[in-house]
Short mmCIF file of C-alpha atoms in Angstrom, two decimals:
data_model
loop_
_atom_site.label_atom_id
_atom_site.label_comp_id
_atom_site.label_asym_id
_atom_site.label_seq_id
_atom_site.Cartn_x
_atom_site.Cartn_y
_atom_site.Cartn_z
CA MET A 1 -12.02 3.45 -17.64
CA VAL A 2 -15.68 4.57 -17.18
CA ASN A 3 -15.87 6.30 -13.89
CA LEU A 4 -18.30 4.52 -11.50
CA VAL A 5 -18.61 7.08 -8.89
CA ASN A 6 -21.38 9.77 -8.64
CA PHE A 7 -19.97 12.83 -7.11
CA SER A 8 -22.97 14.61 -7.87
CA GLY A 9 -24.83 14.49 -4.67
CA LYS A 10 -25.21 10.87 -3.91
CA PRO A 11 -24.16 9.88 -0.45
CA PHE A 12 -21.36 7.57 0.31
CA HIS A 13 -21.34 4.53 2.78
CA PHE A 14 -18.27 2.65 3.87
CA ILE A 15 -18.46 -0.98 5.16
CA GLY A 16 -15.07 -0.99 7.02
CA ILE A 17 -14.60 2.98 7.54
CA GLY A 18 -11.97 2.35 10.20
CA GLY A 19 -9.49 0.93 8.12
CA ILE A 20 -6.62 3.08 7.13
CA GLY A 21 -7.39 3.14 3.42
CA MET A 22 -11.04 3.44 3.67
CA SER A 23 -10.81 6.59 6.22
CA ALA A 24 -8.54 8.59 4.27
CA LEU A 25 -10.95 8.54 1.18
CA ALA A 26 -14.16 8.99 3.64
CA HIS A 27 -12.16 12.12 4.84
CA ILE A 28 -11.40 13.77 1.21
CA LEU A 29 -15.29 13.04 0.32
CA VAL A 30 -16.77 14.35 3.46
CA ARG A 31 -14.05 17.48 3.28
CA GLN A 32 -15.37 18.08 -0.26
CA GLY A 33 -18.87 18.36 0.99
CA HIS A 34 -20.36 15.12 0.25
CA GLN A 35 -22.44 13.05 2.92
CA VAL A 36 -20.47 10.18 4.26
CA SER A 37 -21.55 7.44 6.63
CA GLY A 38 -19.61 4.27 7.59
CA SER A 39 -19.57 1.13 9.88
CA ASP A 40 -16.98 -1.01 11.54
CA LEU A 41 -16.64 -3.54 14.27
CA SER A 42 -14.86 -1.42 16.56
CA GLU A 43 -14.33 2.12 17.32
CA ASN A 44 -10.69 3.67 17.17
CA ARG A 45 -9.04 7.41 16.87
CA ILE A 46 -9.53 7.41 13.24
CA THR A 47 -13.51 6.83 13.10
CA ASP A 48 -13.54 9.28 16.56
CA ARG A 49 -11.83 11.88 13.91
CA LEU A 50 -14.32 10.98 11.35
CA LYS A 51 -17.26 11.52 13.83
CA GLN A 52 -15.36 14.88 14.37
CA MET A 53 -15.70 15.91 10.95
CA GLY A 54 -19.51 15.36 10.62
CA VAL A 55 -19.38 11.36 9.74
CA GLU A 56 -22.16 9.19 10.66
CA VAL A 57 -20.21 5.98 12.31
CA TYR A 58 -21.90 3.35 13.36
CA ARG A 59 -20.33 0.20 15.31
CA GLY A 60 -21.19 -3.07 13.90
CA HIS A 61 -22.29 -4.13 10.64
CA CYS A 62 -25.88 -4.81 10.27
CA ALA A 63 -28.75 -4.09 7.41
CA ASP A 64 -30.47 -1.16 9.55
CA ASN A 65 -27.15 0.67 8.73
CA ILE A 66 -27.98 1.09 5.27
CA ASN A 67 -31.67 1.28 5.68
CA ALA A 68 -31.13 4.76 7.59
CA ILE A 69 -29.46 6.38 4.34
CA SER A 70 -31.22 7.62 1.30
CA ARG A 71 -29.87 4.94 -1.15
CA PRO A 72 -25.78 5.77 -0.78
CA GLN A 73 -23.16 4.36 -3.08
CA ILE A 74 -21.72 1.48 -0.84
CA ILE A 75 -18.07 0.96 -0.75
CA CYS A 76 -16.17 -1.82 -0.16
CA SER A 77 -12.61 -3.13 0.76
CA THR A 78 -11.17 -6.60 -0.29
CA ALA A 79 -11.59 -7.53 3.16
CA ILE A 80 -15.09 -7.10 3.00
CA SER A 81 -16.92 -10.59 2.81
CA GLN A 82 -20.07 -10.42 0.47
CA GLN A 83 -21.54 -12.10 3.45
CA ASN A 84 -21.23 -9.23 5.24
CA PRO A 85 -25.16 -8.32 6.31
CA GLU A 86 -24.81 -4.72 4.78
CA PHE A 87 -23.43 -5.89 1.52
CA GLN A 88 -26.10 -8.51 1.29
CA ALA A 89 -28.85 -5.71 2.02
CA ALA A 90 -26.92 -3.52 -0.50
CA LYS A 91 -27.19 -6.09 -2.98
CA ALA A 92 -31.18 -7.08 -2.15
CA LEU A 93 -31.80 -3.07 -2.85
CA GLY A 94 -29.79 -2.74 -5.88
CA LEU A 95 -27.62 -0.01 -4.35
CA PRO A 96 -24.23 0.83 -6.48
CA ILE A 97 -21.26 -1.30 -4.95
CA LEU A 98 -18.30 0.22 -5.70
CA HIS A 99 -14.41 -1.08 -4.45
CA ARG A 100 -12.32 1.68 -2.26
CA SER A 101 -10.27 1.63 -5.33
CA ASP A 102 -12.89 2.68 -7.41
CA VAL A 103 -13.17 5.97 -5.50
CA LEU A 104 -9.34 6.35 -5.34
CA ALA A 105 -9.18 5.78 -8.91
CA ALA A 106 -12.03 8.95 -9.32
CA LEU A 107 -10.19 11.14 -7.02
CA ILE A 108 -7.09 10.80 -9.04
CA ASP A 109 -8.77 11.37 -12.08
CA GLN A 110 -9.80 14.75 -10.24
CA PHE A 111 -6.22 16.20 -9.81
CA LYS A 112 -2.84 15.87 -11.55
CA SER A 113 -2.12 13.13 -9.36
CA ILE A 114 1.16 11.04 -8.17
CA ALA A 115 0.51 7.75 -7.39
CA VAL A 116 3.11 5.63 -5.17
CA SER A 117 3.63 2.23 -6.17
CA GLY A 118 5.68 -0.72 -5.03
CA THR A 119 5.83 -3.70 -2.94
CA HIS A 120 7.79 -1.67 -0.23
CA GLY A 121 8.25 1.82 0.88
CA LYS A 122 4.88 2.94 -0.59
CA THR A 123 3.79 4.83 2.94
CA THR A 124 7.05 6.50 3.35
CA THR A 125 7.88 7.56 -0.09
CA SER A 126 4.19 8.88 -0.60
CA SER A 127 4.51 10.78 3.12
CA LEU A 128 7.79 12.11 2.29
CA ILE A 129 6.43 13.80 -1.48
CA SER A 130 3.69 15.13 0.34
CA PHE A 131 5.55 16.57 3.06
CA LEU A 132 7.91 18.19 0.74
CA LEU A 133 5.13 19.68 -1.57
CA LEU A 134 3.45 21.26 1.80
CA ARG A 135 6.66 22.74 2.51
CA ALA A 136 7.23 24.13 -1.04
CA GLY A 137 3.81 25.75 -0.47
CA VAL A 138 2.08 23.56 -3.21
CA ASP A 139 -0.57 22.81 -1.39
CA PRO A 140 -1.29 19.30 -2.01
CA THR A 141 -4.18 16.69 -1.43
CA ILE A 142 -3.10 13.50 0.16
CA VAL A 143 -4.27 9.98 0.55
CA ILE A 144 -1.89 7.63 1.97
CA GLY A 145 -2.11 4.55 3.83
CA GLY A 146 -0.36 5.78 7.12
CA GLU A 147 -0.59 8.36 9.87
CA VAL A 148 1.48 11.47 9.80
CA GLN A 149 1.94 14.05 12.57
CA ASP A 150 2.72 16.98 10.12
CA TRP A 151 -0.98 16.67 8.53
CA GLN A 152 -2.73 14.76 11.58
CA GLY A 153 -3.83 11.69 9.93
CA ASN A 154 -3.74 9.93 6.44
CA ALA A 155 -5.49 12.08 4.55
CA ARG A 156 -5.59 15.73 4.00
CA LEU A 157 -7.71 17.81 1.66
CA GLY A 158 -5.42 20.66 -0.22
CA GLN A 159 -6.34 23.25 -2.83
CA GLY A 160 -3.71 22.72 -5.18
CA GLU A 161 -3.73 21.10 -8.41
CA TYR A 162 -1.57 17.87 -6.66
CA LEU A 163 -2.89 14.73 -5.23
CA VAL A 164 -0.55 12.32 -4.03
CA ALA A 165 -2.14 8.82 -3.25
CA GLU A 166 -0.64 5.21 -2.04
CA ALA A 167 -1.73 3.22 -4.75
CA ASP A 168 -1.77 -0.52 -3.36
CA GLU A 169 -1.28 -3.84 -5.90
CA SER A 170 -2.02 -6.29 -3.26
CA ASP A 171 -5.42 -6.81 -4.72
CA GLY A 172 -4.64 -6.26 -8.50
CA SER A 173 -6.59 -2.92 -8.18
CA LEU A 174 -3.59 -0.89 -9.40
CA VAL A 175 -4.46 -1.29 -12.94
CA LYS A 176 -7.38 1.14 -12.04
CA PHE A 177 -5.44 3.94 -11.69
CA SER A 178 -4.39 6.82 -14.41
CA PRO A 179 -1.86 9.29 -12.66
CA TYR A 180 -0.09 12.00 -14.13
CA LEU A 181 3.05 10.57 -12.26
CA GLY A 182 3.53 7.05 -11.16
CA VAL A 183 6.26 6.17 -9.00
CA VAL A 184 7.27 2.33 -8.63
CA THR A 185 9.75 1.85 -5.51
CA ASN A 186 10.31 -2.19 -6.38
CA ILE A 187 8.56 -5.22 -7.54
CA GLU A 188 8.47 -8.35 -5.64
CA LEU A 189 5.77 -11.31 -4.59
CA ASP A 190 4.24 -10.08 -0.87
CA HIS A 191 0.72 -11.15 -1.95
CA PRO A 192 0.63 -15.31 -2.23
CA ASP A 193 -3.10 -14.79 -1.71
CA HIS A 194 -4.11 -12.64 -5.01
CA TYR A 195 -1.15 -13.51 -6.95
CA HIS A 196 -0.18 -17.07 -7.91
CA SER A 197 3.39 -15.78 -9.34
CA LEU A 198 6.00 -13.07 -9.80
CA GLU A 199 4.91 -12.53 -13.43
CA GLN A 200 1.22 -11.86 -12.24
CA VAL A 201 2.74 -9.29 -10.19
CA ILE A 202 4.68 -7.58 -12.74
CA SER A 203 1.79 -7.49 -15.55
CA THR A 204 0.21 -5.49 -12.70
CA PHE A 205 2.54 -2.89 -12.52
CA GLN A 206 3.38 -3.17 -16.45
CA ILE A 207 -0.41 -2.01 -16.80
CA PHE A 208 -0.07 0.59 -14.38
CA THR A 209 2.76 2.25 -15.89
CA ASP A 210 0.98 2.10 -19.27
CA ARG A 211 -1.79 4.11 -17.74
CA CYS A 212 0.56 7.08 -16.42
CA GLN A 213 1.99 9.80 -18.11
CA VAL A 214 5.40 9.87 -16.46
CA VAL A 215 6.74 6.93 -14.66
CA VAL A 216 9.70 7.13 -12.11
CA ALA A 217 11.35 4.21 -10.48
CA CYS A 218 14.11 2.55 -9.12
CA THR A 219 16.49 0.98 -11.32
CA ASP A 220 18.26 -1.17 -8.11
CA CYS A 221 15.31 -3.56 -8.77
CA ALA A 222 16.11 -6.15 -11.32
CA ASN A 223 12.37 -6.77 -11.68
CA ILE A 224 11.67 -3.26 -12.92
CA LYS A 225 14.83 -2.68 -14.52
CA GLN A 226 13.95 -5.67 -16.98
CA HIS A 227 10.39 -5.18 -17.07
CA LEU A 228 9.78 -1.39 -17.13
CA GLN A 229 10.66 1.64 -19.01
CA PRO A 230 10.51 4.27 -16.67
CA GLN A 231 11.20 7.86 -18.21
CA ILE A 232 12.79 8.90 -14.65
CA THR A 233 15.08 6.51 -12.77
CA TYR A 234 17.13 6.71 -9.55
CA SER A 235 19.20 4.46 -8.15
CA LEU A 236 21.56 4.07 -4.70
CA ASN A 237 24.02 1.94 -6.86
CA ASP A 238 24.27 3.62 -10.55
CA THR A 239 25.46 7.00 -10.82
CA SER A 240 24.17 6.54 -14.26
CA ALA A 241 20.28 7.29 -13.30
CA ASP A 242 18.72 10.29 -13.51
CA TYR A 243 19.02 10.52 -9.65
CA SER A 244 21.72 8.97 -7.49
CA ALA A 245 23.68 9.21 -4.26
CA THR A 246 27.38 9.57 -3.25
CA LYS A 247 29.50 9.94 0.08
CA VAL A 248 26.69 8.25 1.89
CA ARG A 249 27.20 7.96 5.50
CA TYR A 250 24.51 5.86 7.58
CA ASP A 251 25.03 7.33 10.91
CA SER A 252 23.20 6.44 14.28
CA ASP A 253 21.03 9.64 14.28
CA ALA A 254 20.67 10.55 10.64
CA THR A 255 21.48 9.23 6.95
CA ARG A 256 24.04 12.06 4.64
CA ALA A 257 24.60 12.01 1.25
CA MET A 258 25.65 14.12 -1.64
CA ILE A 259 22.54 13.90 -4.32
CA LEU A 260 23.52 13.62 -8.14
CA GLU A 261 20.93 14.77 -10.44
CA LYS A 262 21.92 13.74 -14.04
CA GLY A 263 25.08 12.84 -12.95
CA LYS A 264 26.05 16.44 -11.47
CA PRO A 265 26.01 17.18 -7.56
CA SER A 266 23.04 19.16 -6.46
CA GLY A 267 24.42 19.41 -2.72
CA GLU A 268 24.36 17.42 0.15
CA ILE A 269 21.09 15.97 2.31
CA GLU A 270 20.86 15.02 5.93
CA MET A 271 17.68 13.54 7.47
CA GLY A 272 16.34 11.57 10.47
CA LEU A 273 15.26 8.61 7.96
CA LEU A 274 17.77 5.50 8.93
CA GLY A 275 18.90 3.37 6.64
CA SER A 276 19.50 2.78 2.43
CA HIS A 277 15.58 1.72 1.87
CA ASN A 278 14.86 5.17 3.36
CA LEU A 279 17.57 6.60 1.20
CA ALA A 280 15.84 5.31 -1.84
CA ASN A 281 12.92 6.34 -0.76
CA ALA A 282 13.76 10.09 -0.55
CA LEU A 283 15.73 9.89 -4.11
CA ALA A 284 12.08 8.84 -5.52
CA ALA A 285 10.54 11.85 -3.56
CA ILE A 286 13.30 13.98 -4.99
CA ALA A 287 12.80 13.02 -8.45
CA VAL A 288 9.05 13.54 -8.15
CA CYS A 289 9.60 17.08 -6.60
CA ARG A 290 12.46 18.01 -9.10
CA HIS A 291 10.03 16.94 -12.11
CA ILE A 292 7.37 19.08 -10.71
CA GLY A 293 9.64 22.16 -10.68
CA ILE A 294 10.24 22.11 -6.64
CA ASP A 295 13.47 24.29 -6.33
CA TRP A 296 16.34 22.20 -4.63
CA PRO A 297 17.02 24.27 -1.44
CA VAL A 298 13.41 23.74 -0.43
CA ILE A 299 14.02 20.19 -0.70
CA GLN A 300 17.17 20.06 0.96
CA ALA A 301 15.66 22.64 3.59
CA ALA A 302 12.56 20.28 4.20
CA LEU A 303 14.26 16.84 4.38
CA PRO A 304 15.30 17.18 7.78
CA GLU A 305 12.33 18.11 9.37
CA PHE A 306 10.44 14.81 8.30
CA VAL A 307 10.15 12.53 11.07
CA GLY A 308 8.17 9.83 8.86
CA ALA A 309 4.93 7.83 9.02
CA GLY A 310 3.47 5.77 11.67
CA ARG A 311 4.48 1.96 12.40
CA ARG A 312 7.56 3.18 10.12
CA PHE A 313 10.43 2.55 12.72
CA GLU A 314 7.92 4.35 14.93
CA VAL A 315 9.27 5.03 18.64
CA LYS A 316 6.39 4.59 20.76
CA GLY A 317 8.19 4.76 24.34
CA LYS A 318 11.33 4.78 26.55
CA HIS A 319 11.48 2.99 29.80
CA ASP A 320 14.85 2.41 31.82
CA GLY A 321 16.94 2.80 28.56
CA ILE A 322 14.93 0.90 26.50
CA ILE A 323 13.63 1.94 23.05
CA PHE A 324 10.51 0.59 22.01
CA VAL A 325 9.59 1.00 17.88
CA ASP A 326 7.05 -0.01 15.97
CA ASP A 327 7.62 -1.06 12.16
CA TYR A 328 5.04 -2.50 9.87
CA ALA A 329 7.30 -4.95 8.06
CA HIS A 330 5.94 -7.90 7.27
CA HIS A 331 7.89 -9.57 4.02
CA PRO A 332 11.28 -10.74 4.81
CA SER A 333 12.53 -7.93 2.53
CA GLU A 334 11.42 -5.52 4.66
CA ILE A 335 12.27 -7.16 7.63
CA ARG A 336 15.92 -7.24 6.77
CA ALA A 337 16.07 -3.63 5.97
CA THR A 338 14.35 -2.79 9.17
CA LEU A 339 16.95 -4.78 10.90
CA VAL A 340 19.99 -3.32 9.19
CA SER A 341 18.39 0.34 10.31
CA ALA A 342 18.38 -0.94 13.76
CA ARG A 343 21.55 -2.41 13.65
CA GLN A 344 23.19 1.15 12.86
CA GLN A 345 22.26 2.64 15.99
CA GLU A 346 23.87 2.46 19.24
CA HIS A 347 22.32 -0.28 21.25
CA LYS A 348 23.42 -3.10 23.27
CA GLN A 349 20.85 -5.53 21.96
CA VAL A 350 18.10 -5.65 19.16
CA VAL A 351 15.22 -7.32 19.95
CA ALA A 352 12.97 -8.51 17.37
CA ILE A 353 9.44 -9.14 18.15
CA PHE A 354 8.02 -10.59 15.03
CA GLN A 355 4.07 -11.66 14.37
CA PRO A 356 3.59 -13.29 10.97
CA HIS A 357 0.87 -11.78 8.89
CA ARG A 358 -1.41 -13.90 6.90
CA TYR A 359 -0.89 -18.11 6.47
CA SER A 360 -0.48 -17.75 2.83
CA ARG A 361 2.51 -15.32 3.44
CA THR A 362 4.17 -17.25 5.91
CA VAL A 363 3.86 -20.52 3.87
CA ARG A 364 5.31 -18.88 0.87
CA PHE A 365 8.14 -17.12 2.31
CA LEU A 366 9.00 -19.19 5.36
CA SER A 367 12.35 -19.78 4.25
CA GLU A 368 12.96 -16.55 3.49
CA PHE A 369 11.79 -15.45 6.68
CA ALA A 370 13.86 -18.09 8.15
CA THR A 371 16.99 -15.96 7.23
CA ALA A 372 15.77 -12.38 7.69
CA PHE A 373 16.48 -11.86 11.58
CA THR A 374 20.86 -12.06 11.50
CA ASP A 375 20.66 -8.34 12.44
CA ALA A 376 18.88 -9.32 15.68
CA ASP A 377 20.48 -10.44 18.87
CA THR A 378 17.09 -11.80 19.98
CA VAL A 379 14.20 -13.07 18.04
CA VAL A 380 10.88 -13.69 19.41
CA VAL A 381 7.82 -15.21 17.72
CA THR A 382 4.34 -15.33 18.27
CA ASP A 383 1.37 -17.25 16.30
CA ILE A 384 0.31 -15.77 13.00
CA TYR A 385 -2.01 -12.83 12.63
CA ALA A 386 -4.83 -14.61 10.35
CA ALA A 387 -6.23 -11.37 8.62
CA GLY A 388 -8.99 -13.44 7.90
CA GLU A 389 -7.61 -16.24 6.38
CA PRO A 390 -8.19 -19.49 6.66
CA ASN A 391 -5.26 -21.86 7.17
CA GLN A 392 -5.31 -24.29 4.84
CA ASP A 393 -1.43 -25.47 5.23
CA GLY A 394 -1.90 -25.65 9.62
CA ILE A 395 1.36 -23.73 9.72
CA THR A 396 2.01 -22.12 12.94
CA GLY A 397 4.26 -19.80 14.58
CA GLU A 398 6.00 -22.22 16.01
CA GLN A 399 6.84 -23.44 12.95
CA VAL A 400 8.11 -19.74 11.75
CA ALA A 401 10.12 -20.13 15.02
CA GLU A 402 11.75 -23.39 14.79
CA ALA A 403 13.11 -22.23 10.73
CA ILE A 404 14.46 -19.26 12.22
CA ALA A 405 16.35 -21.28 15.14
CA GLN A 406 17.93 -23.08 12.41
CA HIS A 407 19.62 -19.79 10.98
CA HIS A 408 19.65 -18.03 14.42
CA PRO A 409 21.13 -19.08 17.73
CA ASN A 410 18.64 -16.81 20.34
CA VAL A 411 15.17 -17.69 19.14
CA HIS A 412 12.18 -17.65 21.59
CA TYR A 413 8.54 -18.89 20.75
CA ARG A 414 5.62 -17.40 22.76
CA PRO A 415 2.40 -18.16 21.13
CA THR A 416 0.29 -15.63 22.69
CA LEU A 417 0.63 -11.42 23.26
CA VAL A 418 0.02 -12.02 26.72
CA ALA A 419 2.98 -14.54 27.04
CA VAL A 420 5.12 -12.38 24.73
CA GLN A 421 4.70 -9.30 27.26
CA SER A 422 5.47 -11.63 30.22
CA PHE A 423 8.71 -12.43 28.40
CA LEU A 424 9.44 -8.98 27.25
CA THR A 425 9.05 -7.62 30.82
CA LYS A 426 11.22 -9.92 32.47
CA GLN A 427 14.20 -10.19 29.42
CA LEU A 428 14.64 -6.53 28.29
CA LYS A 429 17.19 -4.65 29.68
CA SER A 430 18.86 -1.04 29.68
CA GLY A 431 20.17 -0.30 26.52
CA ASP A 432 17.89 -2.60 24.55
CA LEU A 433 15.95 -1.63 21.42
CA ALA A 434 12.61 -3.56 21.45
CA LEU A 435 11.40 -4.04 17.70
CA PHE A 436 8.18 -5.00 16.89
CA LEU A 437 7.66 -6.07 13.54
CA GLY A 438 4.39 -6.87 11.93
CA ALA A 439 1.38 -5.67 10.16
CA GLY A 440 -1.15 -6.84 12.79
CA ASN A 441 -2.09 -6.11 16.30
CA LEU A 442 1.04 -6.84 17.73
CA ASN A 443 2.00 -3.22 18.53
CA GLY A 444 -0.91 -3.29 20.81
CA ILE A 445 1.41 -4.76 23.49
CA ILE A 446 3.82 -1.92 23.51
CA ALA A 447 2.21 0.39 26.02
CA PRO A 448 0.90 -2.46 28.24
CA THR A 449 4.75 -3.82 28.36
CA ILE A 450 6.05 -0.36 29.01
CA GLU A 451 3.56 0.18 31.75
CA ALA A 452 4.11 -3.71 33.47
CA MET A 453 8.01 -2.69 33.63
CA ALA A 454 7.29 0.66 34.92
CA ASN A 455 5.14 -1.22 37.79
CA CYS A 456 7.95 -4.11 38.27
CA TYR A 457 10.13 -1.16 38.42
CA VAL A 458 8.17 0.72 40.91
CA GLN A 459 7.36 -2.09 43.27
CA SER A 460 10.70 -3.38 43.69
#
């Protein structure tokens, strides 16, 4: 594929630079010495960090942001409308307008790259691979869709030959990437706003894997097993895979297992990531690291130290014996897996607080959402986070709550985040796990809820 990105000195301007994917690319480019600017509707800790690195960040979108720079390359994500004033100004000036995936594809071509794809588990798997490579002294460059404490963010420019990138399939741009090694964790339909069928999703992954030199994939996924031909396999259920696990123990504080490499025991691992889905993610990371020559003792020693990526079962606070956890799960399969992990811990009650994400996803998977909360004791549902979509079907959060209530005895609908917070401050009790689920802005009420409960406690 022709490289559309100019790395010879032309500046870069990101429309929507505060996004998790856009900011990671901006981070790498400015660290490489390129002139980088960007704009966003609001500022956050990510934009603050970019400012400290020398990035010019404008608050709000307007044509003057483009005019202030000497004919930059304009970088957009799928979320940016062509009616955006900066997009319109760039178009009128004849400036090159590139998708964020074009920049990522160009960076992937600069390194011996490891691209982690799949419907679920991309961020944890790519973060874990990056962490293990760092511990092994490989010094990788990192571009992922989550923030990790070990490198204080979602990106890192290393001096080694490897780049680890999270490769997103949501808008079809996965087909642009040609990494040395591609990982496929699983394949499901998760973005009905872009794909009309599972077959289209499978086709996208087939094109991606054809462009990889080496493919590592999980054969527990029927769609992978039927439609892909990976060179390296991993599985929780099939010991004939190249990497598998036996003697698995899912305890309340850790996951432990004996790892088999080509059928032979390598040794036992222990890690703080809980649940079978995270053990599968660890197998993927182990397979990648072993393929590129990382010694087993290094992997074994490093795994217990990995604390995970932000918004992946991330403990955000504790109050009066209540644990508050933020998790990005927004697809029925992810919700089930996360709740299974929560159930394995020792809590009096698992309270699942769910904000559906996107109208198209909610409509398409309503029946699956209805049965996804079995492992929660209490379910609280709020209104749908639109993510910029029109509500063509008129679906509501109340309908989601009603669907779940047909299969669960304890479901509560609270239409606004303020109402959710009020409900939680009255209902949560010591020993509960409050699990905030969704890819929207639900996690914004975690800190205020803790504060409100603390104030109620002081006043009483």
